[in-house]
Coordinates of N, CA and C in Angstrom, one line a residue:
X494 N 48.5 171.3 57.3 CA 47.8 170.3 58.1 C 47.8 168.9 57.4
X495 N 48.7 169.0 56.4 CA 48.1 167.7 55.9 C 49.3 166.5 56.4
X496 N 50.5 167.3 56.9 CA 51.1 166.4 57.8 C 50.3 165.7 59.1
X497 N 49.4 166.4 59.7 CA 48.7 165.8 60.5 C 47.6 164.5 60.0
X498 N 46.9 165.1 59.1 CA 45.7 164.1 58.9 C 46.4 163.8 57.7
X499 N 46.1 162.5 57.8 CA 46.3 161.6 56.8 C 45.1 161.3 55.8
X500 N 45.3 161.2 54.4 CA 44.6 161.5 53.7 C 43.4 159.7 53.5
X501 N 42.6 159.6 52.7 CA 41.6 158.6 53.1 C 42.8 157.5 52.6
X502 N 43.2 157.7 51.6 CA 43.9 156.6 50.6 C 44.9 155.6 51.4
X503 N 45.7 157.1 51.7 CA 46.6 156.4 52.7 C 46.3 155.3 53.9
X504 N 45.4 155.8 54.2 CA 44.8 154.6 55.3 C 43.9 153.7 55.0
X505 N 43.3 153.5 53.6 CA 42.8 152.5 53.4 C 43.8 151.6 52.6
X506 N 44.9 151.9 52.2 CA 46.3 151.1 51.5 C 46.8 150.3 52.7
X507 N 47.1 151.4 54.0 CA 48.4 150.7 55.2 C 47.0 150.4 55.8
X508 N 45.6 150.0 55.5 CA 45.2 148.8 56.7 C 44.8 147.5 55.7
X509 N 45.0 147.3 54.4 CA 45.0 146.5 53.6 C 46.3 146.4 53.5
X510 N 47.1 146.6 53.3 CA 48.6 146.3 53.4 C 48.9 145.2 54.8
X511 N 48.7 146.1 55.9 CA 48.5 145.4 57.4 C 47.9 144.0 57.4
X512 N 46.6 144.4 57.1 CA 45.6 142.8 57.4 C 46.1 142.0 56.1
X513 N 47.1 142.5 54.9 CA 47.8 140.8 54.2 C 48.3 140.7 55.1
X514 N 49.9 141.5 55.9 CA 50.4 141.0 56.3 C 50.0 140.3 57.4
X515 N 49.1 140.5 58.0 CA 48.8 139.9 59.4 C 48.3 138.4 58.8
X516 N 47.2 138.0 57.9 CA 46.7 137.1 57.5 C 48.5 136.2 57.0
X517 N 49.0 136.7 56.7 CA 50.1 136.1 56.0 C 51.0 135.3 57.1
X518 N 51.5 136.2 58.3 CA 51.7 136.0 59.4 C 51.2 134.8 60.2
X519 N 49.8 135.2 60.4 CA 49.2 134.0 60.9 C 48.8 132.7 60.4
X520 N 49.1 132.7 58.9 CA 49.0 131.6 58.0 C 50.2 130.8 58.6
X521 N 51.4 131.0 58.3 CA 52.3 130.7 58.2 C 54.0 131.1 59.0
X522 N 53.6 132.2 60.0 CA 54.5 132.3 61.0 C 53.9 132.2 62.2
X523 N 52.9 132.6 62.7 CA 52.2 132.7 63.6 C 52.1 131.0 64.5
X524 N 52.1 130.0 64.0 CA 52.1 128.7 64.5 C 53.4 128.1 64.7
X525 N 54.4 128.3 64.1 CA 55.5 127.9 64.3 C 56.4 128.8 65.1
X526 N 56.1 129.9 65.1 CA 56.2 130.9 66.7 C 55.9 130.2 67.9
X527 N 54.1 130.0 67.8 CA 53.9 130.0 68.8 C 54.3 128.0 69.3
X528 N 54.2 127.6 68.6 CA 55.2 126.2 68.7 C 56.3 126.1 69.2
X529 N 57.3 127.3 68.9 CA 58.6 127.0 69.5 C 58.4 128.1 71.0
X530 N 57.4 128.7 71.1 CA 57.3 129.1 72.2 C 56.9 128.6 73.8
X531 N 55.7 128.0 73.3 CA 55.3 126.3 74.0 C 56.6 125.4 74.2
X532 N 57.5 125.1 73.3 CA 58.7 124.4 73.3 C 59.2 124.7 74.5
X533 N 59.5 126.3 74.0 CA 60.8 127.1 74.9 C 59.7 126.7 76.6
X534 N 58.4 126.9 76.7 CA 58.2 127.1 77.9 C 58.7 125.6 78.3
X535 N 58.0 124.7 78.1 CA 58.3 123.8 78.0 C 59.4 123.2 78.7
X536 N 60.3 123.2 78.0 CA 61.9 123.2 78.2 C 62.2 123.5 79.3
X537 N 62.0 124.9 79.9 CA 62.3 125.4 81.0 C 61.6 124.6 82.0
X538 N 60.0 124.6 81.9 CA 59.4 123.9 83.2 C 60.4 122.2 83.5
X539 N 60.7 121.9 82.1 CA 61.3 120.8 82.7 C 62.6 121.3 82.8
X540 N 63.1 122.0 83.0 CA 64.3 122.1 83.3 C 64.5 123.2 84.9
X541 N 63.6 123.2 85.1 CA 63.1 123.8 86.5 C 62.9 122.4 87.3
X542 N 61.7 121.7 86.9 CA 61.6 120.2 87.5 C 63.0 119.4 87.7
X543 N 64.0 119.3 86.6 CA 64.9 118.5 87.0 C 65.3 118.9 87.9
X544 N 65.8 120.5 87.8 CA 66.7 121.6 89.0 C 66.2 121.1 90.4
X545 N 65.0 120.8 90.6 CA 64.1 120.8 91.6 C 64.4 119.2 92.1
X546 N 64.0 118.8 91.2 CA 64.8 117.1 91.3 C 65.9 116.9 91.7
X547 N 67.2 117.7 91.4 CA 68.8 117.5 91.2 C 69.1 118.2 92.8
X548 N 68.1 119.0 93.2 CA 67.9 119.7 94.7 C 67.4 118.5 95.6
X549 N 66.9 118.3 95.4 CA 66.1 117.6 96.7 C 66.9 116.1 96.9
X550 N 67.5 115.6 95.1 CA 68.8 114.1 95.6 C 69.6 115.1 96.1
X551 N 70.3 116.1 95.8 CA 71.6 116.5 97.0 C 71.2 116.4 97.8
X552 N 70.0 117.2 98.6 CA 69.9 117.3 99.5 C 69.7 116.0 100.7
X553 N 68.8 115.1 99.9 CA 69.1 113.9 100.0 C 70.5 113.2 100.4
X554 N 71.4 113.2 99.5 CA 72.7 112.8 99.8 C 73.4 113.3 100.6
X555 N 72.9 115.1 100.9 CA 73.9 115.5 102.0 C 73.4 114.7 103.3
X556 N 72.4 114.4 103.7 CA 71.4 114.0 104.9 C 72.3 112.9 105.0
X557 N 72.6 111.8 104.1 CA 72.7 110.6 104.1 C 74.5 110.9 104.3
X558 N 75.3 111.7 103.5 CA 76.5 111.7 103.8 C 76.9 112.1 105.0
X559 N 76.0 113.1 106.0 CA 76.0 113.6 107.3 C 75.7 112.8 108.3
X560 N 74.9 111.3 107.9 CA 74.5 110.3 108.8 C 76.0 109.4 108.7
X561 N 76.4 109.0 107.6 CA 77.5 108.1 107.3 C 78.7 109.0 108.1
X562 N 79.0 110.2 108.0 CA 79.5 111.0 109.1 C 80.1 110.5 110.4
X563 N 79.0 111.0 110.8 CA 78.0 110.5 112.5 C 78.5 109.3 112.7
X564 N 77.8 108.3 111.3 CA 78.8 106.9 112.0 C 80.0 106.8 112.0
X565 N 81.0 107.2 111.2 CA 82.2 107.1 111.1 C 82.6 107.5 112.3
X566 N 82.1 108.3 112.6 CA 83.1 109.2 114.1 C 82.5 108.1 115.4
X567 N 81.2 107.7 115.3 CA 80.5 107.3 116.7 C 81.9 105.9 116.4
X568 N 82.0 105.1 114.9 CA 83.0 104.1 115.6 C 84.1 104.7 115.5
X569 N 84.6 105.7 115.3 CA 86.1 106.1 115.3 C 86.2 106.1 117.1
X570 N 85.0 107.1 117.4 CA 85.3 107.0 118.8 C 85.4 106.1 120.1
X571 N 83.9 104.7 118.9 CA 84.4 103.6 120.0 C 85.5 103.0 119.7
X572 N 86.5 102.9 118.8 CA 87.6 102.4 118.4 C 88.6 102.9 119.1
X573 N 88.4 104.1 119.2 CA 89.7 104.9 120.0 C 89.4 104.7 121.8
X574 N 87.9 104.6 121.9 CA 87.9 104.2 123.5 C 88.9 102.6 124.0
X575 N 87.9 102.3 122.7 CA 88.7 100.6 122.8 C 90.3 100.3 122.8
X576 N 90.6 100.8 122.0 CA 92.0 101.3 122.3 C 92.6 101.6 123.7
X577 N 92.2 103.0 124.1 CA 92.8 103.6 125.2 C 92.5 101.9 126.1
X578 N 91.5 101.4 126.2 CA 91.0 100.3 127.5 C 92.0 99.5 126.8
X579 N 92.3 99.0 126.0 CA 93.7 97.9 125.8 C 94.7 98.6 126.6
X580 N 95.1 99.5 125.8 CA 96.6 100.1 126.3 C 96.3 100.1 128.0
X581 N 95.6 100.9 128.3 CA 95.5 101.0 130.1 C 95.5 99.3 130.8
X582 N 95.0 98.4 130.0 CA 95.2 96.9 130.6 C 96.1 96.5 130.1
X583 N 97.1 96.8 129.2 CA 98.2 96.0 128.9 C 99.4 96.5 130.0
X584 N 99.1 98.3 130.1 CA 99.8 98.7 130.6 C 99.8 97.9 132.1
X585 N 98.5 97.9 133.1 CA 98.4 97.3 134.3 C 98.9 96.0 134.2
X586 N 98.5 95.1 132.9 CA 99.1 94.0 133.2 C 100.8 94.0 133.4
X587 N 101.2 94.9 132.6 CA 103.0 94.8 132.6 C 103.2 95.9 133.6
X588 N 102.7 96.2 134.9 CA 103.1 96.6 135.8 C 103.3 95.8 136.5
X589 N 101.9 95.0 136.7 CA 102.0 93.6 137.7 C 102.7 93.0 137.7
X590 N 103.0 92.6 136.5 CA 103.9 91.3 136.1 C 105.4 92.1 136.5
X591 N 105.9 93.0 136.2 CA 107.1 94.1 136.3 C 107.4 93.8 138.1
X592 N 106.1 94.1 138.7 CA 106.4 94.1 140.3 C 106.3 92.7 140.8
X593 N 105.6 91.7 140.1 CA 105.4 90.1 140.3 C 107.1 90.0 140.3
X594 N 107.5 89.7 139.3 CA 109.0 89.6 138.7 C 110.0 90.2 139.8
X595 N 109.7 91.7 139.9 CA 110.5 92.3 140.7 C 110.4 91.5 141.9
X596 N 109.7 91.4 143.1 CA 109.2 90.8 144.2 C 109.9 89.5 144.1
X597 N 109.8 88.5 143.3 CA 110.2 87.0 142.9 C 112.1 87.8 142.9
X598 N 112.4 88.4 142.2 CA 114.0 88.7 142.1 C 114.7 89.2 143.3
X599 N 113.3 89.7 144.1 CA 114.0 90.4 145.2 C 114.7 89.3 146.7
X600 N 113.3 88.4 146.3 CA 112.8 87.4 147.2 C 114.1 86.5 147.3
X601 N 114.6 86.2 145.6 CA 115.8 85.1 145.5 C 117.0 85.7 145.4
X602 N 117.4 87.4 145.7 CA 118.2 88.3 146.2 C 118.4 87.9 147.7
X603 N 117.6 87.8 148.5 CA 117.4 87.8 149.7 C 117.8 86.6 150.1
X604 N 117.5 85.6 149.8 CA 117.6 84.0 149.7 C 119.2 83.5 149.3
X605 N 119.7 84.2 148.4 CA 121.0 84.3 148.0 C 121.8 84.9 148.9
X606 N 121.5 86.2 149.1 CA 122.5 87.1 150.5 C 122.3 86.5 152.0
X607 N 121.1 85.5 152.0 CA 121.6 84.9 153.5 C 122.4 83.6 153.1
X608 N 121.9 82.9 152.0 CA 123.0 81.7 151.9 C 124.7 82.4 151.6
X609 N 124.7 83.0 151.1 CA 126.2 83.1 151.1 C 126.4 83.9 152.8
X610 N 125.7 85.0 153.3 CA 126.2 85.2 154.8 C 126.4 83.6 155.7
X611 N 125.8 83.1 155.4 CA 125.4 81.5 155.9 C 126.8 80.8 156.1
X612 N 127.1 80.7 154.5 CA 128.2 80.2 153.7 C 129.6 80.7 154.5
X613 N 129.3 82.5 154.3 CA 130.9 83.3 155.1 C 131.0 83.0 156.4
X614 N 129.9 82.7 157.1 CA 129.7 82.7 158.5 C 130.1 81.1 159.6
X615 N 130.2 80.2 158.2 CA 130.7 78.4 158.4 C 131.8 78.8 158.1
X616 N 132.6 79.6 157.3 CA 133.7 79.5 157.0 C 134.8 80.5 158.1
X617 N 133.7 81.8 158.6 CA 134.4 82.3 159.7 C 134.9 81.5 160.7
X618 N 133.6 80.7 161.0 CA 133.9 79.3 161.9 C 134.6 78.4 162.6
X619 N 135.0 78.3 160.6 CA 136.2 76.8 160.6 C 137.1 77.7 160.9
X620 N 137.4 79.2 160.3 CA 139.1 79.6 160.4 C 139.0 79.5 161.8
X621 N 138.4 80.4 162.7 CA 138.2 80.5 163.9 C 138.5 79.4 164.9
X622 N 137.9 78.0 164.9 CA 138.2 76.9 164.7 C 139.8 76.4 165.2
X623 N 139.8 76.9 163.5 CA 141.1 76.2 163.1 C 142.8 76.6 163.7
X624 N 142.0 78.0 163.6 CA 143.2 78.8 164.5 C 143.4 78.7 165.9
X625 N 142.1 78.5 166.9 CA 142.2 78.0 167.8 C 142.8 77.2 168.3
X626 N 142.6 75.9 167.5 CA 143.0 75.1 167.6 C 144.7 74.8 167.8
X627 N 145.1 75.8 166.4 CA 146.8 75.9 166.7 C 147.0 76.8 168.0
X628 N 146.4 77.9 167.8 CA 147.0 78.6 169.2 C 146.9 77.3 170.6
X629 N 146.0 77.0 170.8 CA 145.9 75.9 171.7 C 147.0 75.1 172.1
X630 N 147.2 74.3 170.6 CA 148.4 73.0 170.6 C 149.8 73.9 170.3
X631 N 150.0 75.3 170.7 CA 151.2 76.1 170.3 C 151.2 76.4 171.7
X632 N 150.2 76.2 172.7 CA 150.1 77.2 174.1 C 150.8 75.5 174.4
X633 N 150.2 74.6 174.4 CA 149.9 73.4 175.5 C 151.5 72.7 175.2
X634 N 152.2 73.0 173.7 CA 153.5 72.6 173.7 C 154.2 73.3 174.5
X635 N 154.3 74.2 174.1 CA 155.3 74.7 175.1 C 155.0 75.1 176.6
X636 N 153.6 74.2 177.1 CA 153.8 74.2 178.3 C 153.9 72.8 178.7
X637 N 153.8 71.8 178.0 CA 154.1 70.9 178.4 C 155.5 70.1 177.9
X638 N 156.7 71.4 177.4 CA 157.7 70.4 177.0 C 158.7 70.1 178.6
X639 N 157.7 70.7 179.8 CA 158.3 70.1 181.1 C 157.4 68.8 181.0
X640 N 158.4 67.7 181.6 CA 157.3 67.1 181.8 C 156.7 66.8 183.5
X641 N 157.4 67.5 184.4 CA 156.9 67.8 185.5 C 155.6 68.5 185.5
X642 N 155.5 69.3 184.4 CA 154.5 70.4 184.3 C 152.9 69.2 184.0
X643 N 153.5 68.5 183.1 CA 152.6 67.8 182.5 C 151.7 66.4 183.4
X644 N 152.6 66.5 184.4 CA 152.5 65.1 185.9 C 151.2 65.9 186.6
X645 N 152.2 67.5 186.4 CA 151.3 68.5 187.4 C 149.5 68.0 186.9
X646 N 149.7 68.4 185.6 CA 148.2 68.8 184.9 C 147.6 67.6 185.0
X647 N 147.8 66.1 184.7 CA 147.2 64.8 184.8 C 146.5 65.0 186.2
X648 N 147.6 65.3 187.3 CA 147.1 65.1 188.5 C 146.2 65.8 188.9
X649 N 145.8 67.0 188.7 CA 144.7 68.1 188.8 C 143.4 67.8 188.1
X650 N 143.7 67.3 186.6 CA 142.3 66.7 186.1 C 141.7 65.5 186.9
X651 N 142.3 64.6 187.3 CA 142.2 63.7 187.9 C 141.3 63.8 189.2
X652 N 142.0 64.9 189.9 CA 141.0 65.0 191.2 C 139.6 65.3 190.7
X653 N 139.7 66.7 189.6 CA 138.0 67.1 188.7 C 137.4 66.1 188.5
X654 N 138.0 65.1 187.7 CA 137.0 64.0 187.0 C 136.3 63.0 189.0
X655 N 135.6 62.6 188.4 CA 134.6 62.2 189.6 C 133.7 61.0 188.3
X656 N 134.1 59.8 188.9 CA 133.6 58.6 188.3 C 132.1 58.6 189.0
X657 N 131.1 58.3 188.2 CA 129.9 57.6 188.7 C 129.9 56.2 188.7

């Protein structure tokens, strides 16, 4: 039994052995323990607070980078409306002007093709005219190279004409 119970000595040695070391401990490790432990908490709370700080500017900056967003697009998209309304009025303008132009070319197309019909139609004229005219003095020669013929025709106009 005497593994069991420990004898007096022995336990008055290991609780004087103990309370040096504890006194010793607490002299001289016990503070500088509990110093770097305070430290260590320490440390962390502030390094929780910054975390907590370095959270709430992201999150801050995402809000702010999501508004700068927003605007970029609201003028991307009034830029691009603005756009389309140029192009749709440049376009109407250079239709008008396209059918202005056309209308004005068609107009002095028109103006042109009756002056030259104009033009062929004096000149059908003169041949017409002109040919007449020979067939005429080609009919009246040779009907008047009698000159009985020619006594005839005097005398005939002569009765027509009627002086006032």
């Amino acid at each position: 039994m005497e593994l069991v119970t420990p004898e007096i000595g022995l336990v008055f040695w290991t609780t004087v052995s103990f309370l040096i070391l504890f006194f010793l401990l607490a002299k001289f490790a016990w503070k500088p323990i509990m110093k770097a432990i305070d430290e260590r908490e320490r440390s962390i709370e502030d390094a929780l607070l910054k975390a907590d700080a370095a959270k709430e500017e992201m999150s801050r900056l995402t809000n702010e980078n999501e508004a700068l967003l927003k605007q970029a697009r609201a003028e991307r998209d009034q830029i691009l409306a603005e756009a389309r309304k140029l192009k749709e009025q440049i376009v109407a303008e250079a239709r008008t002007t396209a059918q202005t132009e056309g209308a004005r070319m068609l107009e002095l197309a028109r103006i042109e093709i009756n002056n030259q019909k104009a033009l062929a139609l004096t000149d059908v004229k003169n041949q017409v005219a002109a040919l007449s005219l020979e067939i005429a003095e080609k009919v009246l020669r040779k009907e008047f190279e009698d000159g009985s013929k020619q006594d005839a025709l005097v005398a005939d106009l002569l009765k027509e004409v009627k002086l006032k």
